Amino acid sequence: MVRSSINQRAIEKHLKEIAKGYERAARRNPIRVPIQTEASAEGGVVPGRDTAEGDPILARLLLWLDEQAQQNPSHYVDVTRFIQRRAAARRGRLCTRLRAGTA
């Protein structure tokens, strides 16, 4: 009866060679992700809606977060406070416009 055994060292050596091959291939051919930008007529870049420069609410949030961090360093800032204050300000403006008859 023939006894066949699995050569674990040969398997480990083969796996290491495969891993090295993948590492070499990744160094030679790195993963590239295409990036799209919107160009203006002058040829410059116009910020998209998904950037802080293109979204006024996100820009205000970032300014508010910076202000909160300066006032209360090393404290957790609850972003829901920004949302609640923004909603209250919008309700106040709407009430003012309704009273003035411009809404």
mmCIF file with all atom_site columns, C-alpha atoms in Angstrom:
data_model
loop_
_atom_site.group_PDB
_atom_site.id
_atom_site.type_symbol
_atom_site.label_atom_id
_atom_site.label_alt_id
_atom_site.label_comp_id
_atom_site.label_asym_id
_atom_site.label_entity_id
_atom_site.label_seq_id
_atom_site.pdbx_PDB_ins_code
_atom_site.Cartn_x
_atom_site.Cartn_y
_atom_site.Cartn_z
_atom_site.occupancy
_atom_site.B_iso_or_equiv
_atom_site.pdbx_formal_charge
_atom_site.auth_seq_id
_atom_site.auth_comp_id
_atom_site.auth_asym_id
_atom_site.auth_atom_id
_atom_site.pdbx_PDB_model_num
ATOM 1   C CA . MET A 1 1   ? 0.000   0.000  0.000   1.00 0.00 ? 1   MET A CA 1
ATOM 2   C CA . VAL A 1 2   ? 1.375   3.347  -1.045  1.00 0.00 ? 2   VAL A CA 1
ATOM 3   C CA . ARG A 1 3   ? 1.271   6.072  1.568   1.00 0.00 ? 3   ARG A CA 1
ATOM 4   C CA . SER A 1 4   ? 0.894   9.529  0.128   1.00 0.00 ? 4   SER A CA 1
ATOM 5   C CA . SER A 1 5   ? 1.597   12.453 2.366   1.00 0.00 ? 5   SER A CA 1
ATOM 6   C CA . ILE A 1 6   ? 1.134   16.132 1.753   1.00 0.00 ? 6   ILE A CA 1
ATOM 7   C CA . ASN A 1 7   ? 4.320   18.146 1.725   1.00 0.00 ? 7   ASN A CA 1
ATOM 8   C CA . GLN A 1 8   ? 3.348   21.192 3.832   1.00 0.00 ? 8   GLN A CA 1
ATOM 9   C CA . ARG A 1 9   ? 6.707   22.922 3.271   1.00 0.00 ? 9   ARG A CA 1
ATOM 10  C CA . ALA A 1 10  ? 6.272   22.768 -0.480  1.00 0.00 ? 10  ALA A CA 1
ATOM 11  C CA . ILE A 1 11  ? 2.767   24.218 -0.183  1.00 0.00 ? 11  ILE A CA 1
ATOM 12  C CA . GLU A 1 12  ? 3.964   27.077 2.063   1.00 0.00 ? 12  GLU A CA 1
ATOM 13  C CA . LYS A 1 13  ? 6.860   27.797 -0.324  1.00 0.00 ? 13  LYS A CA 1
ATOM 14  C CA . HIS A 1 14  ? 4.488   27.839 -3.281  1.00 0.00 ? 14  HIS A CA 1
ATOM 15  C CA . LEU A 1 15  ? 2.065   30.206 -1.477  1.00 0.00 ? 15  LEU A CA 1
ATOM 16  C CA . LYS A 1 16  ? 4.932   32.590 -0.643  1.00 0.00 ? 16  LYS A CA 1
ATOM 17  C CA . GLU A 1 17  ? 6.007   32.605 -4.290  1.00 0.00 ? 17  GLU A CA 1
ATOM 18  C CA . ILE A 1 18  ? 2.444   33.397 -5.377  1.00 0.00 ? 18  ILE A CA 1
ATOM 19  C CA . ALA A 1 19  ? 2.190   36.246 -2.831  1.00 0.00 ? 19  ALA A CA 1
ATOM 20  C CA . LYS A 1 20  ? 5.517   37.688 -4.002  1.00 0.00 ? 20  LYS A CA 1
ATOM 21  C CA . GLY A 1 21  ? 4.302   37.519 -7.586  1.00 0.00 ? 21  GLY A CA 1
ATOM 22  C CA . TYR A 1 22  ? 1.158   39.501 -6.692  1.00 0.00 ? 22  TYR A CA 1
ATOM 23  C CA . GLU A 1 23  ? 3.235   42.070 -4.770  1.00 0.00 ? 23  GLU A CA 1
ATOM 24  C CA . ARG A 1 24  ? 5.585   42.532 -7.741  1.00 0.00 ? 24  ARG A CA 1
ATOM 25  C CA . ALA A 1 25  ? 2.637   42.895 -10.109 1.00 0.00 ? 25  ALA A CA 1
ATOM 26  C CA . ALA A 1 26  ? 1.004   45.463 -7.791  1.00 0.00 ? 26  ALA A CA 1
ATOM 27  C CA . ARG A 1 27  ? 4.231   47.499 -7.668  1.00 0.00 ? 27  ARG A CA 1
ATOM 28  C CA . ARG A 1 28  ? 4.546   47.419 -11.454 1.00 0.00 ? 28  ARG A CA 1
ATOM 29  C CA . ASN A 1 29  ? 0.851   48.076 -12.132 1.00 0.00 ? 29  ASN A CA 1
ATOM 30  C CA . PRO A 1 30  ? -0.652  50.088 -9.249  1.00 0.00 ? 30  PRO A CA 1
ATOM 31  C CA . ILE A 1 31  ? -4.415  50.464 -9.041  1.00 0.00 ? 31  ILE A CA 1
ATOM 32  C CA . ARG A 1 32  ? -5.571  53.713 -10.618 1.00 0.00 ? 32  ARG A CA 1
ATOM 33  C CA . VAL A 1 33  ? -8.950  55.358 -10.101 1.00 0.00 ? 33  VAL A CA 1
ATOM 34  C CA . PRO A 1 34  ? -10.091 57.901 -12.692 1.00 0.00 ? 34  PRO A CA 1
ATOM 35  C CA . ILE A 1 35  ? -11.163 61.285 -11.312 1.00 0.00 ? 35  ILE A CA 1
ATOM 36  C CA . GLN A 1 36  ? -13.593 63.548 -13.132 1.00 0.00 ? 36  GLN A CA 1
ATOM 37  C CA . THR A 1 37  ? -13.777 67.303 -12.658 1.00 0.00 ? 37  THR A CA 1
ATOM 38  C CA . GLU A 1 38  ? -16.055 69.908 -14.117 1.00 0.00 ? 38  GLU A CA 1
ATOM 39  C CA . ALA A 1 39  ? -14.252 72.537 -16.177 1.00 0.00 ? 39  ALA A CA 1
ATOM 40  C CA . SER A 1 40  ? -15.390 76.118 -16.625 1.00 0.00 ? 40  SER A CA 1
ATOM 41  C CA . ALA A 1 41  ? -15.169 78.160 -19.821 1.00 0.00 ? 41  ALA A CA 1
ATOM 42  C CA . GLU A 1 42  ? -11.873 79.664 -18.623 1.00 0.00 ? 42  GLU A CA 1
ATOM 43  C CA . GLY A 1 43  ? -10.379 76.209 -18.310 1.00 0.00 ? 43  GLY A CA 1
ATOM 44  C CA . GLY A 1 44  ? -10.277 76.239 -14.507 1.00 0.00 ? 44  GLY A CA 1
ATOM 45  C CA . VAL A 1 45  ? -11.973 73.759 -12.256 1.00 0.00 ? 45  VAL A CA 1
ATOM 46  C CA . VAL A 1 46  ? -15.487 74.431 -11.019 1.00 0.00 ? 46  VAL A CA 1
ATOM 47  C CA . PRO A 1 47  ? -16.276 72.693 -7.729  1.00 0.00 ? 47  PRO A CA 1
ATOM 48  C CA . GLY A 1 48  ? -18.927 70.015 -7.950  1.00 0.00 ? 48  GLY A CA 1
ATOM 49  C CA . ARG A 1 49  ? -21.926 69.686 -5.643  1.00 0.00 ? 49  ARG A CA 1
ATOM 50  C CA . ASP A 1 50  ? -20.207 66.916 -3.702  1.00 0.00 ? 50  ASP A CA 1
ATOM 51  C CA . THR A 1 51  ? -17.388 69.180 -2.469  1.00 0.00 ? 51  THR A CA 1
ATOM 52  C CA . ALA A 1 52  ? -17.380 71.678 0.381   1.00 0.00 ? 52  ALA A CA 1
ATOM 53  C CA . GLU A 1 53  ? -16.823 74.503 -2.098  1.00 0.00 ? 53  GLU A CA 1
ATOM 54  C CA . GLY A 1 54  ? -19.817 73.502 -4.203  1.00 0.00 ? 54  GLY A CA 1
ATOM 55  C CA . ASP A 1 55  ? -22.272 72.781 -1.383  1.00 0.00 ? 55  ASP A CA 1
ATOM 56  C CA . PRO A 1 56  ? -23.126 75.815 0.753   1.00 0.00 ? 56  PRO A CA 1
ATOM 57  C CA . ILE A 1 57  ? -24.648 73.728 3.554   1.00 0.00 ? 57  ILE A CA 1
ATOM 58  C CA . LEU A 1 58  ? -21.541 71.574 3.832   1.00 0.00 ? 58  LEU A CA 1
ATOM 59  C CA . ALA A 1 59  ? -19.364 74.693 3.860   1.00 0.00 ? 59  ALA A CA 1
ATOM 60  C CA . ARG A 1 60  ? -21.471 76.189 6.678   1.00 0.00 ? 60  ARG A CA 1
ATOM 61  C CA . LEU A 1 61  ? -21.284 72.918 8.598   1.00 0.00 ? 61  LEU A CA 1
ATOM 62  C CA . LEU A 1 62  ? -17.495 72.851 8.338   1.00 0.00 ? 62  LEU A CA 1
ATOM 63  C CA . LEU A 1 63  ? -17.268 76.470 9.525   1.00 0.00 ? 63  LEU A CA 1
ATOM 64  C CA . TRP A 1 64  ? -19.636 75.707 12.410  1.00 0.00 ? 64  TRP A CA 1
ATOM 65  C CA . LEU A 1 65  ? -17.628 72.620 13.389  1.00 0.00 ? 65  LEU A CA 1
ATOM 66  C CA . ASP A 1 66  ? -14.428 74.665 13.400  1.00 0.00 ? 66  ASP A CA 1
ATOM 67  C CA . GLU A 1 67  ? -16.078 77.311 15.575  1.00 0.00 ? 67  GLU A CA 1
ATOM 68  C CA . GLN A 1 68  ? -17.338 74.647 18.004  1.00 0.00 ? 68  GLN A CA 1
ATOM 69  C CA . ALA A 1 69  ? -13.898 73.039 18.190  1.00 0.00 ? 69  ALA A CA 1
ATOM 70  C CA . GLN A 1 70  ? -12.288 76.397 19.009  1.00 0.00 ? 70  GLN A CA 1
ATOM 71  C CA . GLN A 1 71  ? -14.876 77.171 21.700  1.00 0.00 ? 71  GLN A CA 1
ATOM 72  C CA . ASN A 1 72  ? -14.828 73.703 23.282  1.00 0.00 ? 72  ASN A CA 1
ATOM 73  C CA . PRO A 1 73  ? -11.534 71.970 22.482  1.00 0.00 ? 73  PRO A CA 1
ATOM 74  C CA . SER A 1 74  ? -11.380 68.215 23.101  1.00 0.00 ? 74  SER A CA 1
ATOM 75  C CA . HIS A 1 75  ? -15.168 67.941 23.447  1.00 0.00 ? 75  HIS A CA 1
ATOM 76  C CA . TYR A 1 76  ? -17.535 65.898 21.313  1.00 0.00 ? 76  TYR A CA 1
ATOM 77  C CA . VAL A 1 77  ? -19.499 68.111 18.933  1.00 0.00 ? 77  VAL A CA 1
ATOM 78  C CA . ASP A 1 78  ? -23.053 66.957 18.276  1.00 0.00 ? 78  ASP A CA 1
ATOM 79  C CA . VAL A 1 79  ? -23.854 67.706 14.633  1.00 0.00 ? 79  VAL A CA 1
ATOM 80  C CA . THR A 1 80  ? -27.594 67.437 15.311  1.00 0.00 ? 80  THR A CA 1
ATOM 81  C CA . ARG A 1 81  ? -27.321 70.827 17.063  1.00 0.00 ? 81  ARG A CA 1
ATOM 82  C CA . PHE A 1 82  ? -26.259 72.354 13.734  1.00 0.00 ? 82  PHE A CA 1
ATOM 83  C CA . ILE A 1 83  ? -29.217 70.720 11.977  1.00 0.00 ? 83  ILE A CA 1
ATOM 84  C CA . GLN A 1 84  ? -31.674 71.834 14.664  1.00 0.00 ? 84  GLN A CA 1
ATOM 85  C CA . ARG A 1 85  ? -30.376 75.426 14.616  1.00 0.00 ? 85  ARG A CA 1
ATOM 86  C CA . ARG A 1 86  ? -30.538 75.508 10.841  1.00 0.00 ? 86  ARG A CA 1
ATOM 87  C CA . ALA A 1 87  ? -34.126 74.187 10.867  1.00 0.00 ? 87  ALA A CA 1
ATOM 88  C CA . ALA A 1 88  ? -35.114 76.747 13.528  1.00 0.00 ? 88  ALA A CA 1
ATOM 89  C CA . ALA A 1 89  ? -33.582 79.564 11.485  1.00 0.00 ? 89  ALA A CA 1
ATOM 90  C CA . ARG A 1 90  ? -35.483 78.415 8.388   1.00 0.00 ? 90  ARG A CA 1
ATOM 91  C CA . ARG A 1 91  ? -38.748 78.266 10.341  1.00 0.00 ? 91  ARG A CA 1
ATOM 92  C CA . GLY A 1 92  ? -38.069 81.779 11.680  1.00 0.00 ? 92  GLY A CA 1
ATOM 93  C CA . ARG A 1 93  ? -37.451 83.146 8.191   1.00 0.00 ? 93  ARG A CA 1
ATOM 94  C CA . LEU A 1 94  ? -40.607 81.460 6.891   1.00 0.00 ? 94  LEU A CA 1
ATOM 95  C CA . CYS A 1 95  ? -42.706 82.945 9.738   1.00 0.00 ? 95  CYS A CA 1
ATOM 96  C CA . THR A 1 96  ? -41.257 86.380 9.006   1.00 0.00 ? 96  THR A CA 1
ATOM 97  C CA . ARG A 1 97  ? -42.131 86.060 5.329   1.00 0.00 ? 97  ARG A CA 1
ATOM 98  C CA . LEU A 1 98  ? -45.630 84.816 6.124   1.00 0.00 ? 98  LEU A CA 1
ATOM 99  C CA . ARG A 1 99  ? -46.221 87.795 8.393   1.00 0.00 ? 99  ARG A CA 1
ATOM 100 C CA . ALA A 1 100 ? -44.941 90.131 5.694   1.00 0.00 ? 100 ALA A CA 1
ATOM 101 C CA . GLY A 1 101 ? -47.074 88.399 3.069   1.00 0.00 ? 101 GLY A CA 1
ATOM 102 C CA . THR A 1 102 ? -44.138 87.556 0.778   1.00 0.00 ? 102 THR A CA 1
ATOM 103 C CA . ALA A 1 103 ? -44.156 83.793 1.162   1.00 0.00 ? 103 ALA A CA 1
#
